[in-house]
Short mmCIF file of C-alpha atoms and ligand atoms in Angstrom, two decimals:
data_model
loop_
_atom_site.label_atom_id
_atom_site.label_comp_id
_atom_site.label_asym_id
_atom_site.label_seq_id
_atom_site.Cartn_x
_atom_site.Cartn_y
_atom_site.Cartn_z
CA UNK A 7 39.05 -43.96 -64.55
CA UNK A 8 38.93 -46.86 -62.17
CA UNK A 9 38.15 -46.31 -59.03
CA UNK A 10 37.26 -48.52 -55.44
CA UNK A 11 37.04 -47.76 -51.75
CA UNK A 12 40.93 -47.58 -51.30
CA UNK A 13 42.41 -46.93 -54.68
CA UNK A 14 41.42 -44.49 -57.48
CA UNK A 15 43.64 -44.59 -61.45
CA UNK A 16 42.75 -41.25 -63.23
CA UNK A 17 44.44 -39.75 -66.35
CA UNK A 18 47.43 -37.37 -65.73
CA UNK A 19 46.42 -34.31 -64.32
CA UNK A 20 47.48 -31.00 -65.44
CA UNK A 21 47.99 -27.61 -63.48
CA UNK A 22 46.09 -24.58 -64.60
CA UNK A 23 47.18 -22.26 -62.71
CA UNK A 24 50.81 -22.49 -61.54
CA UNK A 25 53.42 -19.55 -60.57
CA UNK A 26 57.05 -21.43 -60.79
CA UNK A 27 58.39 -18.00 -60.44
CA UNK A 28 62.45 -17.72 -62.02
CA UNK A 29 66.32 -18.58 -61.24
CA UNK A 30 67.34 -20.49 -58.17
CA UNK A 31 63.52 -20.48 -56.98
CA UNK A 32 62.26 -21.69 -60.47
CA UNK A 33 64.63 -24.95 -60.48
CA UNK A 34 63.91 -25.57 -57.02
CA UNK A 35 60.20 -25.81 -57.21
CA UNK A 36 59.58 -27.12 -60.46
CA UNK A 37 60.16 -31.11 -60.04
CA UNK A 38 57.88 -31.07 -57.47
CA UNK A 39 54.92 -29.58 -60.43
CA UNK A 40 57.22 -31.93 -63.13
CA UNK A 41 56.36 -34.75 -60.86
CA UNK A 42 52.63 -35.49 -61.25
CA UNK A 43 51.42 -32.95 -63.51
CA UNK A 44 51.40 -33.38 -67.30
CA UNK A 45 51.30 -29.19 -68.28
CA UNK A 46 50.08 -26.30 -66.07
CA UNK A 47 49.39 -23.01 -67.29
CA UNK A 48 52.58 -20.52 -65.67
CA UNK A 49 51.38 -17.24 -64.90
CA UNK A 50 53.41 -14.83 -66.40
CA UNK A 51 53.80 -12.36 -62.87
CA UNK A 52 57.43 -12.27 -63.08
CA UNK A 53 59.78 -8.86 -62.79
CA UNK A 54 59.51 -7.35 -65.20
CA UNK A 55 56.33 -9.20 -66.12
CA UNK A 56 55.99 -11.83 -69.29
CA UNK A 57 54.15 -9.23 -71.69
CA UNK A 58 55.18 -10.24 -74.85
CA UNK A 59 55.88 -13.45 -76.98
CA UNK A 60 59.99 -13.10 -77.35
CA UNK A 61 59.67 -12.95 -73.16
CA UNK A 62 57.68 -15.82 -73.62
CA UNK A 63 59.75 -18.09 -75.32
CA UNK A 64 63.14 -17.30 -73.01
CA UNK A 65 60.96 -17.69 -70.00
CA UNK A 66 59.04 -21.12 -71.57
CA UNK A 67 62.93 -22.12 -72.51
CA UNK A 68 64.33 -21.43 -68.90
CA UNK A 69 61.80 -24.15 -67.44
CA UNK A 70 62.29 -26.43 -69.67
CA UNK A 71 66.32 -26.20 -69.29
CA UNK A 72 65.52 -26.22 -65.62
CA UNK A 73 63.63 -29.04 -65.62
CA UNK A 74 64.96 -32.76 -64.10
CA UNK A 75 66.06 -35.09 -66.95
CA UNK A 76 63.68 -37.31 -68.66
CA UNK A 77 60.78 -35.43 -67.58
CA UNK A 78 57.58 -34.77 -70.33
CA UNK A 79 56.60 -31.64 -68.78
CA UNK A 80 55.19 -28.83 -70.84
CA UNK A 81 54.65 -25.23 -70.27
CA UNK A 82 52.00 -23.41 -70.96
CA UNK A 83 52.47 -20.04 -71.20
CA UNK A 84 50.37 -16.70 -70.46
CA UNK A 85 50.47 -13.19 -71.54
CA UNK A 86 50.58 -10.61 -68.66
CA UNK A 87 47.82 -7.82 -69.43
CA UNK A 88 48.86 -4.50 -69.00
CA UNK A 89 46.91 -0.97 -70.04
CA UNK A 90 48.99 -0.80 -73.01
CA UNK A 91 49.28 -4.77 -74.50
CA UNK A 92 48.52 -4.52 -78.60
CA UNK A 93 46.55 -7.42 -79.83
CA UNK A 94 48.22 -7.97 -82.28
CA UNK A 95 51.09 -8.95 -80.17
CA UNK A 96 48.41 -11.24 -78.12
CA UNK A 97 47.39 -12.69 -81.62
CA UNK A 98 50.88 -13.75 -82.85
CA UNK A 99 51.61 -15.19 -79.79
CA UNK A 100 48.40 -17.10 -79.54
CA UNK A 101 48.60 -18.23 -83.61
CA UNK A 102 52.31 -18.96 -82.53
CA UNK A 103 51.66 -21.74 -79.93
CA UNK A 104 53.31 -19.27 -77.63
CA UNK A 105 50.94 -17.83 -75.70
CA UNK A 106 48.31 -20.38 -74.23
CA UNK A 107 45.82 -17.61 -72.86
CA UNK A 108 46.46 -13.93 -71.28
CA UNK A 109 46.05 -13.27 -67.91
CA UNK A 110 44.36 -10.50 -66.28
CA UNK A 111 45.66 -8.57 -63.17
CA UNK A 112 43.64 -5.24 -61.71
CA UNK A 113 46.17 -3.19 -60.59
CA UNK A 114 47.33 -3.93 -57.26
CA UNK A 115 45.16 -6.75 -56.88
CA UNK A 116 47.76 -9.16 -55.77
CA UNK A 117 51.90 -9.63 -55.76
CA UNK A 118 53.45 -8.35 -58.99
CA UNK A 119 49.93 -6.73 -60.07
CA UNK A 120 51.73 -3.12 -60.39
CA UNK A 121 51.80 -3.55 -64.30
CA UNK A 122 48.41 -4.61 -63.95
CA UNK A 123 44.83 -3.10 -65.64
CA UNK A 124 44.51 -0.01 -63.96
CA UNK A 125 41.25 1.49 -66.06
CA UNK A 126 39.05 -1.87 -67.92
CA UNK A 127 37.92 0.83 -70.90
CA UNK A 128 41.88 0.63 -71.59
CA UNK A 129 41.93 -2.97 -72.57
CA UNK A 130 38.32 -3.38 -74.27
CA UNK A 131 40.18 -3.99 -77.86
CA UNK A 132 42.19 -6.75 -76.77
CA UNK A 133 39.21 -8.49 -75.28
CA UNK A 134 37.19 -8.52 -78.74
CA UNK A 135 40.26 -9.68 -80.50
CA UNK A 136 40.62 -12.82 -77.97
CA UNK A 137 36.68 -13.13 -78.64
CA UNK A 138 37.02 -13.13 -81.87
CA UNK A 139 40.06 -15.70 -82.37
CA UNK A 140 39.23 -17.83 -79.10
CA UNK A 141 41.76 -17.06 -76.94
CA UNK A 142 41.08 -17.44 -72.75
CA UNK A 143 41.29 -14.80 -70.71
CA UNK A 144 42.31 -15.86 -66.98
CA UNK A 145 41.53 -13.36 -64.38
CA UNK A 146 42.31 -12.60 -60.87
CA UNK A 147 38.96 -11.10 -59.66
CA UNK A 148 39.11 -9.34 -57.27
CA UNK A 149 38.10 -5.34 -57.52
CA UNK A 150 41.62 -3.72 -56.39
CA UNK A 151 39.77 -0.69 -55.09
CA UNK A 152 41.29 0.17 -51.77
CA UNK A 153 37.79 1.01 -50.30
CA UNK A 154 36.48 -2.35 -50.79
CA UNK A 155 37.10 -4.92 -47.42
CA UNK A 156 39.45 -7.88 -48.31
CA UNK A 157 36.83 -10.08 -47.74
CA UNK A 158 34.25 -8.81 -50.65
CA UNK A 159 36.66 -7.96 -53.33
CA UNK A 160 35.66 -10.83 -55.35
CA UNK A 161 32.25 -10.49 -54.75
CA UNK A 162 32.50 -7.12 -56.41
CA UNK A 163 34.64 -7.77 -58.96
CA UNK A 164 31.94 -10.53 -60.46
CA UNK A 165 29.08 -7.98 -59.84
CA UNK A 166 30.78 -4.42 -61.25
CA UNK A 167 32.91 -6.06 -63.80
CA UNK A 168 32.74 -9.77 -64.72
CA UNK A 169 29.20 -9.72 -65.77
CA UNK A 170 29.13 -6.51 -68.05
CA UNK A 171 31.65 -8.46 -69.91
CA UNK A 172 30.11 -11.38 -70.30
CA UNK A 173 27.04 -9.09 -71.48
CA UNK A 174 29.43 -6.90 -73.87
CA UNK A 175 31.61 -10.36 -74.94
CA UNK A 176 29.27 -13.05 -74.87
CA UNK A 177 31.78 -15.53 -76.49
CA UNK A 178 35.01 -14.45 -74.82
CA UNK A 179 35.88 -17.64 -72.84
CA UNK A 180 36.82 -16.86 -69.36
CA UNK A 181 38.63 -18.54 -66.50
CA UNK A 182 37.99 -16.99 -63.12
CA UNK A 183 40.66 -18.03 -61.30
CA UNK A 184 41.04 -19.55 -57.86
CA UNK A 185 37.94 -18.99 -56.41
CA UNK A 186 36.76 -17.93 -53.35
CA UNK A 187 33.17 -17.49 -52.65
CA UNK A 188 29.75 -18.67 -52.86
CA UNK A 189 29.19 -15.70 -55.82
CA UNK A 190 32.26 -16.94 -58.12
CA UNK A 191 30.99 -20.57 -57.42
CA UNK A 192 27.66 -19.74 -58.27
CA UNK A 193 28.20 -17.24 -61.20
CA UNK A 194 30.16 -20.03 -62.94
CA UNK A 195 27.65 -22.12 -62.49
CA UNK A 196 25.10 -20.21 -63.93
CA UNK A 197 27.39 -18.90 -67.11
CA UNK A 198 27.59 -20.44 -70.31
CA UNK A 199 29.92 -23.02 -70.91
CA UNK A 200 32.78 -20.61 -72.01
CA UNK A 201 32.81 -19.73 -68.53
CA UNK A 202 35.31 -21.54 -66.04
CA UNK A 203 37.03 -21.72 -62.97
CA UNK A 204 39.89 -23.24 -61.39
CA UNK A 205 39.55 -24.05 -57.49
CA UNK A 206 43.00 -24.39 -55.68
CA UNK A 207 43.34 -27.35 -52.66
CA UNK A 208 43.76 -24.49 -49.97
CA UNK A 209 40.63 -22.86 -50.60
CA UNK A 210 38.51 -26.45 -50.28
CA UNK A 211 40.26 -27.30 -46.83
CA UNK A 212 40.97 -23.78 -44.88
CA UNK A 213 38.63 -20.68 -43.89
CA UNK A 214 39.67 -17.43 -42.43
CA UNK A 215 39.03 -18.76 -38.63
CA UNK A 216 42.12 -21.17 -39.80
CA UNK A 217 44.24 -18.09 -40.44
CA UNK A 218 43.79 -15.84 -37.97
CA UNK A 219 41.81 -17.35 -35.29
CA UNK A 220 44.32 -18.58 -32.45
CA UNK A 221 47.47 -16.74 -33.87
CA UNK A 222 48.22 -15.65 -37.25
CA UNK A 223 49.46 -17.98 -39.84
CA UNK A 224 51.42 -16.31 -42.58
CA UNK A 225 51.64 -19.62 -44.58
CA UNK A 226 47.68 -19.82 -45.31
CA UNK A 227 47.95 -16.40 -46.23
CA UNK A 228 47.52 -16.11 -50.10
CA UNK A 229 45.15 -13.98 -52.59
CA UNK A 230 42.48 -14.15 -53.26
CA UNK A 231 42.18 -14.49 -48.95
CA UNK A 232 40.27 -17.66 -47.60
CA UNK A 233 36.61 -16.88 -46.62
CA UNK A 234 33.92 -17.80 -44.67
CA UNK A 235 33.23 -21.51 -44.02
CA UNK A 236 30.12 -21.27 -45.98
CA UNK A 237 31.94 -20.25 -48.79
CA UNK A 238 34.19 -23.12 -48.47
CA UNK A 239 31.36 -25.57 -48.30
CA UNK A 240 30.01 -23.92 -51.63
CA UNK A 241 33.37 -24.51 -53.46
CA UNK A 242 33.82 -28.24 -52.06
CA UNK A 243 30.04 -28.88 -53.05
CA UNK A 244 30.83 -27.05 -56.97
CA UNK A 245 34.07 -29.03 -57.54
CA UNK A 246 32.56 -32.28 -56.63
CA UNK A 247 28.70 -31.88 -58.12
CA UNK A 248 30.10 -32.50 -61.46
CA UNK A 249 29.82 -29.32 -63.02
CA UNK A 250 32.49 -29.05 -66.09
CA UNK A 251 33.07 -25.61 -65.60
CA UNK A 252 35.58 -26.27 -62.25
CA UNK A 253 39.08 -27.38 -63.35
CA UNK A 254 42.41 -28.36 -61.38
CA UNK A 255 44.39 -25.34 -60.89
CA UNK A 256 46.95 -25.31 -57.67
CA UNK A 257 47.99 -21.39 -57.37
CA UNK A 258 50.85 -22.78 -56.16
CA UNK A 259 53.11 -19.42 -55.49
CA UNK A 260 56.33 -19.96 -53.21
CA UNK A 261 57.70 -17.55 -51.68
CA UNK A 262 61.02 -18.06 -49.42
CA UNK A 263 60.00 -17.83 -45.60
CA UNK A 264 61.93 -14.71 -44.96
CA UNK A 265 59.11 -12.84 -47.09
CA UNK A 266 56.55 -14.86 -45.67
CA UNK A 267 57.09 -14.51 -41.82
CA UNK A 268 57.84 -10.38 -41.80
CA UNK A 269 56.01 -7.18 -41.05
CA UNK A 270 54.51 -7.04 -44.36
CA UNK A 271 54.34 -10.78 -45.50
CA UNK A 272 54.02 -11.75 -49.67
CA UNK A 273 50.67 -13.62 -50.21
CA UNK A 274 51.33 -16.89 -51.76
CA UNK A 275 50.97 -20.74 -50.75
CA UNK A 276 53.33 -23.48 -51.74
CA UNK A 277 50.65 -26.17 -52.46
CA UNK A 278 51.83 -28.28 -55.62
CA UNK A 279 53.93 -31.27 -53.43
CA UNK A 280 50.55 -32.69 -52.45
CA UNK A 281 47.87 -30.87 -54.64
CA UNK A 282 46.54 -33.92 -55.53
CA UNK A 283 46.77 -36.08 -52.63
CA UNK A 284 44.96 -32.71 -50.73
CA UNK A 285 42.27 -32.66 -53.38
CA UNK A 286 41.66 -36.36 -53.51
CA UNK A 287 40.86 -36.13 -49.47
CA UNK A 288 37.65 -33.86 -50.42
CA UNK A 289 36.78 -35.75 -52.96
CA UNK A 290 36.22 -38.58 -51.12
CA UNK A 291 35.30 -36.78 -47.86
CA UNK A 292 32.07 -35.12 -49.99
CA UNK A 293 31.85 -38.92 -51.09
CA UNK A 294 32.66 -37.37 -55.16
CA UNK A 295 35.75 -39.86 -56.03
CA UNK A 296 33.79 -40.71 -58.86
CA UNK A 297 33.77 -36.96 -60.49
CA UNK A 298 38.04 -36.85 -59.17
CA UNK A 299 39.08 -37.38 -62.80
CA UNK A 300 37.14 -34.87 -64.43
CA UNK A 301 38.03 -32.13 -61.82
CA UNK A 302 41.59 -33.11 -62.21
CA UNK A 303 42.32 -34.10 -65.92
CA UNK A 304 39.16 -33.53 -68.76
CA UNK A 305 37.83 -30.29 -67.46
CA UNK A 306 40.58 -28.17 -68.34
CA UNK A 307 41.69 -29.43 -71.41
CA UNK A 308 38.56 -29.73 -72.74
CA UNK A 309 38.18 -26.32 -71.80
CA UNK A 310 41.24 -25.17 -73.63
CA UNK A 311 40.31 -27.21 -76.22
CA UNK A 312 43.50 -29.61 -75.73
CA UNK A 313 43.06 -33.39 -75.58
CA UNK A 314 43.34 -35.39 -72.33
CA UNK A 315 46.63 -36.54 -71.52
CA UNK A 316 47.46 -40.37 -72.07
CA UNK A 317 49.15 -42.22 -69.26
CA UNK A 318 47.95 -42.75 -65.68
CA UNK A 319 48.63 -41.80 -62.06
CA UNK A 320 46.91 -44.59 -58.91
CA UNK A 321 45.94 -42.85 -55.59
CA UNK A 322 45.86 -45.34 -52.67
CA UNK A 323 43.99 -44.42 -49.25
CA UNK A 324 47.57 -44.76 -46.93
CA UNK A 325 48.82 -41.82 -44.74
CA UNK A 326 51.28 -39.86 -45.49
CA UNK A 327 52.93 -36.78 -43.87
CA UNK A 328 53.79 -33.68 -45.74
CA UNK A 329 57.21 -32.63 -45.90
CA UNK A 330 59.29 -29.64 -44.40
CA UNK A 331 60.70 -26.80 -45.63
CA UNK A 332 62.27 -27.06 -48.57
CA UNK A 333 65.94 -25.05 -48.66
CA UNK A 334 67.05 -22.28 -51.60
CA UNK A 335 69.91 -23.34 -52.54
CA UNK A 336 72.54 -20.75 -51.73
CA UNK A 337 70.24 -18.60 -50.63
CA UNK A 338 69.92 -19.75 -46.98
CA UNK A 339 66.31 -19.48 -47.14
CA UNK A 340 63.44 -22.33 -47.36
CA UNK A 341 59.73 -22.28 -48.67
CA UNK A 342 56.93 -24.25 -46.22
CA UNK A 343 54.66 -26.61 -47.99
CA UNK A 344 51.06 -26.13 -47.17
CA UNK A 345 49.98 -28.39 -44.58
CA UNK A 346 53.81 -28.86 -43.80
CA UNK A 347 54.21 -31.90 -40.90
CA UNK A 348 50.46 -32.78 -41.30
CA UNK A 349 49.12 -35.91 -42.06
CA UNK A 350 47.06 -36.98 -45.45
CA UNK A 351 45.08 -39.48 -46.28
CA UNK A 352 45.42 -40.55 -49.53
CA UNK A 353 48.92 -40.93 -51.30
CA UNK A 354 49.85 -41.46 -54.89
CA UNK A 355 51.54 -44.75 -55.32
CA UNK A 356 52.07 -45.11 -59.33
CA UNK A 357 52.72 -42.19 -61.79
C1 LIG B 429 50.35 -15.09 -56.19
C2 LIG B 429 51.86 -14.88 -56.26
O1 LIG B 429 52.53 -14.91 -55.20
O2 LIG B 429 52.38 -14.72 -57.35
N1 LIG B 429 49.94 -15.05 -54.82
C3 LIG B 429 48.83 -15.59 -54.29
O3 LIG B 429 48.55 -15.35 -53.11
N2 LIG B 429 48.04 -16.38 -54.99
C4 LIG B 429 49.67 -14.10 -57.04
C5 LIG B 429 48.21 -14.42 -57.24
O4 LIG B 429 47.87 -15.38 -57.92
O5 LIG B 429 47.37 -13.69 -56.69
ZN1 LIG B 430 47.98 -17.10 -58.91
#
């Protein structure tokens, strides 16, 4: 990594936690990801859901067909936990280079969680046999129970689930993913090194004031829900301290406007255009550019146990404004970049 007041080189990031969804909405979001990241784990919350390793491979081979000529990308894969997933199937897939890691939904935790874990005591064999063979487990955690305010869900989730398992699988390596709080920042921080997290751009720059304080903004409005400002502050100060636990990982999740802007809108934020560009500005606003590179490139694959990617990207200090919507083809629908029309700092200028 070189870096200087106005300019910043750092390996080629990669994604870790990336929804590029299917069809017409797959090919239209995926250059923007093919762009500046190297991989990115896909989450596998697709209808029906990615559950075993033959959906795997037709969903790994419908990005790759649908990505723009030329480009290196590779996809990652995941395995979508449900109450009845077999480890063996988990296994093969894993031994198989097909499944990267498998991803953990509570039931009705989030959008496409309805396959999800409904009762943890019905997945307790699959999590020994990804302790026992290494495999990640990447979980949304948040406790799905409806009695439980919005606002503490992942709170709970750490303190009822999260840390008997780390007590009944001490080596299972975990990702909690995207999050939220003081607790998950903390907790990670604390946990042994098999313990990770990914921290999305949105979380480090909004709060809840920012989504419904003024009028209600259905484009910051994405799972797990934006906090408190003090547990924004604790994630911007745990990316940038230079913990190795916190990786890159956008939770990038279009969804077309329609779905968005409605009675009952999806949760999901369209983030990946200018991830980088939007993490690079806290970076350098907590005065961190120097721990950028880790955050965004070693972290995660040495967490995975993958090697660094080769090749560089250059950030340069120069405004740019973020895009507008971007149309569906034939769908006459559009998906709204986060931070659409606003203003950024820092913009990437080689890749
Ligand atoms: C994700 C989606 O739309 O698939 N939405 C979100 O708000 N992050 C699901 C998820 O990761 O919770
Ligand atoms: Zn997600």
């Amino acid at each position: 990594m070189t870096s200087s007041l106005n300019k910043i080189t750092i390996l080629r990031p990669d994604d870790w936690h990336l929804h590029l969804r299917d069809g017409i909405t797959l090919s239209t979001v995926l250059p923007y990801t093919a762009e500046h990241f190297r991989r990115a784990i896909v989450m596998p919350n697709l209808t029906p859901p990615v559950t075993t390793t033959e959906q795997a491979i037709g969903y790994r081979e419908r990005i790759l067909a649908a990505l723009p000529k030329g480009s290196d990308f590779e996809p990652l894969m995941t395995c979508y936990m449900t109450d009845d997933t077999d480890p063996d199937e988990v296994e093969k897939g894993f031994r198989e280079d097909v499944f990267t890691a498998v991803k953990l939904y509570p039931a009705q935790a989030t959008t496409n969680s309805e396959f999800g874990v409904s009762a943890w005591d019905n997945i307790r064999n699959v999590l020994a046999r990804m302790e026992k063979i290494g495999m990640p487990l990447l979980i949304h955690g948040e406790e799905a129970d409806p009695e439980i305010d919005i606002f503490d869900r992942e709170a709970v989730f750490i303190d009822r689930v999260l840390k008997n398992w780390i007590r009944d699988y001490p080596e299972l390596k975990i990702v909690l993913e995207h999050i939220t709080t003081k607790d998950g920042a903390d907790f990670v921080r604390h946990a042994g090194k098999n313990i990770g997290a990914t921290v999305t751009p949105h979380h480090l720059v909004i709060n809840r004031n920012d989504i419904l304080a003024g009028g209600i903004r259905p484009h910051l409005y994405c799972l797990p829900i934006a906090k408190r400002e003090i547990h924004r502050i604790a994630l911007r100060e745990a990316v940038t301290s230079g913990d190795r636990s916190f990786f890159l990982g956008t939770d990038s999740a279009p969804h077309p406007i329609s779905a968005k802007e409605t009675d009952c809108g999806c949760a999901g934020i369209f983030n990946v255009a200018n991830a980088i560009e939007v993490y690079a500005g806290v970076f350098d606003e907590m005065d961190a550019l120097d721990h950028f590179e880790a955050f965004t490139s070693r972290n995660g694959p040495d967490f995975y146990g993958l090697e660094s990617n080769s090749g560089t990207m250059t950030l340069e200090r120069k405004t740019q404004r973020i895009m507008g919507d971007i149309e569906i083809p034939g769908e006459n629908d559009s998906i709204r970049p986060f931070l659409s029309g606003e203003e950024l700092g820092w913009s990437i200028t080689k890749d």
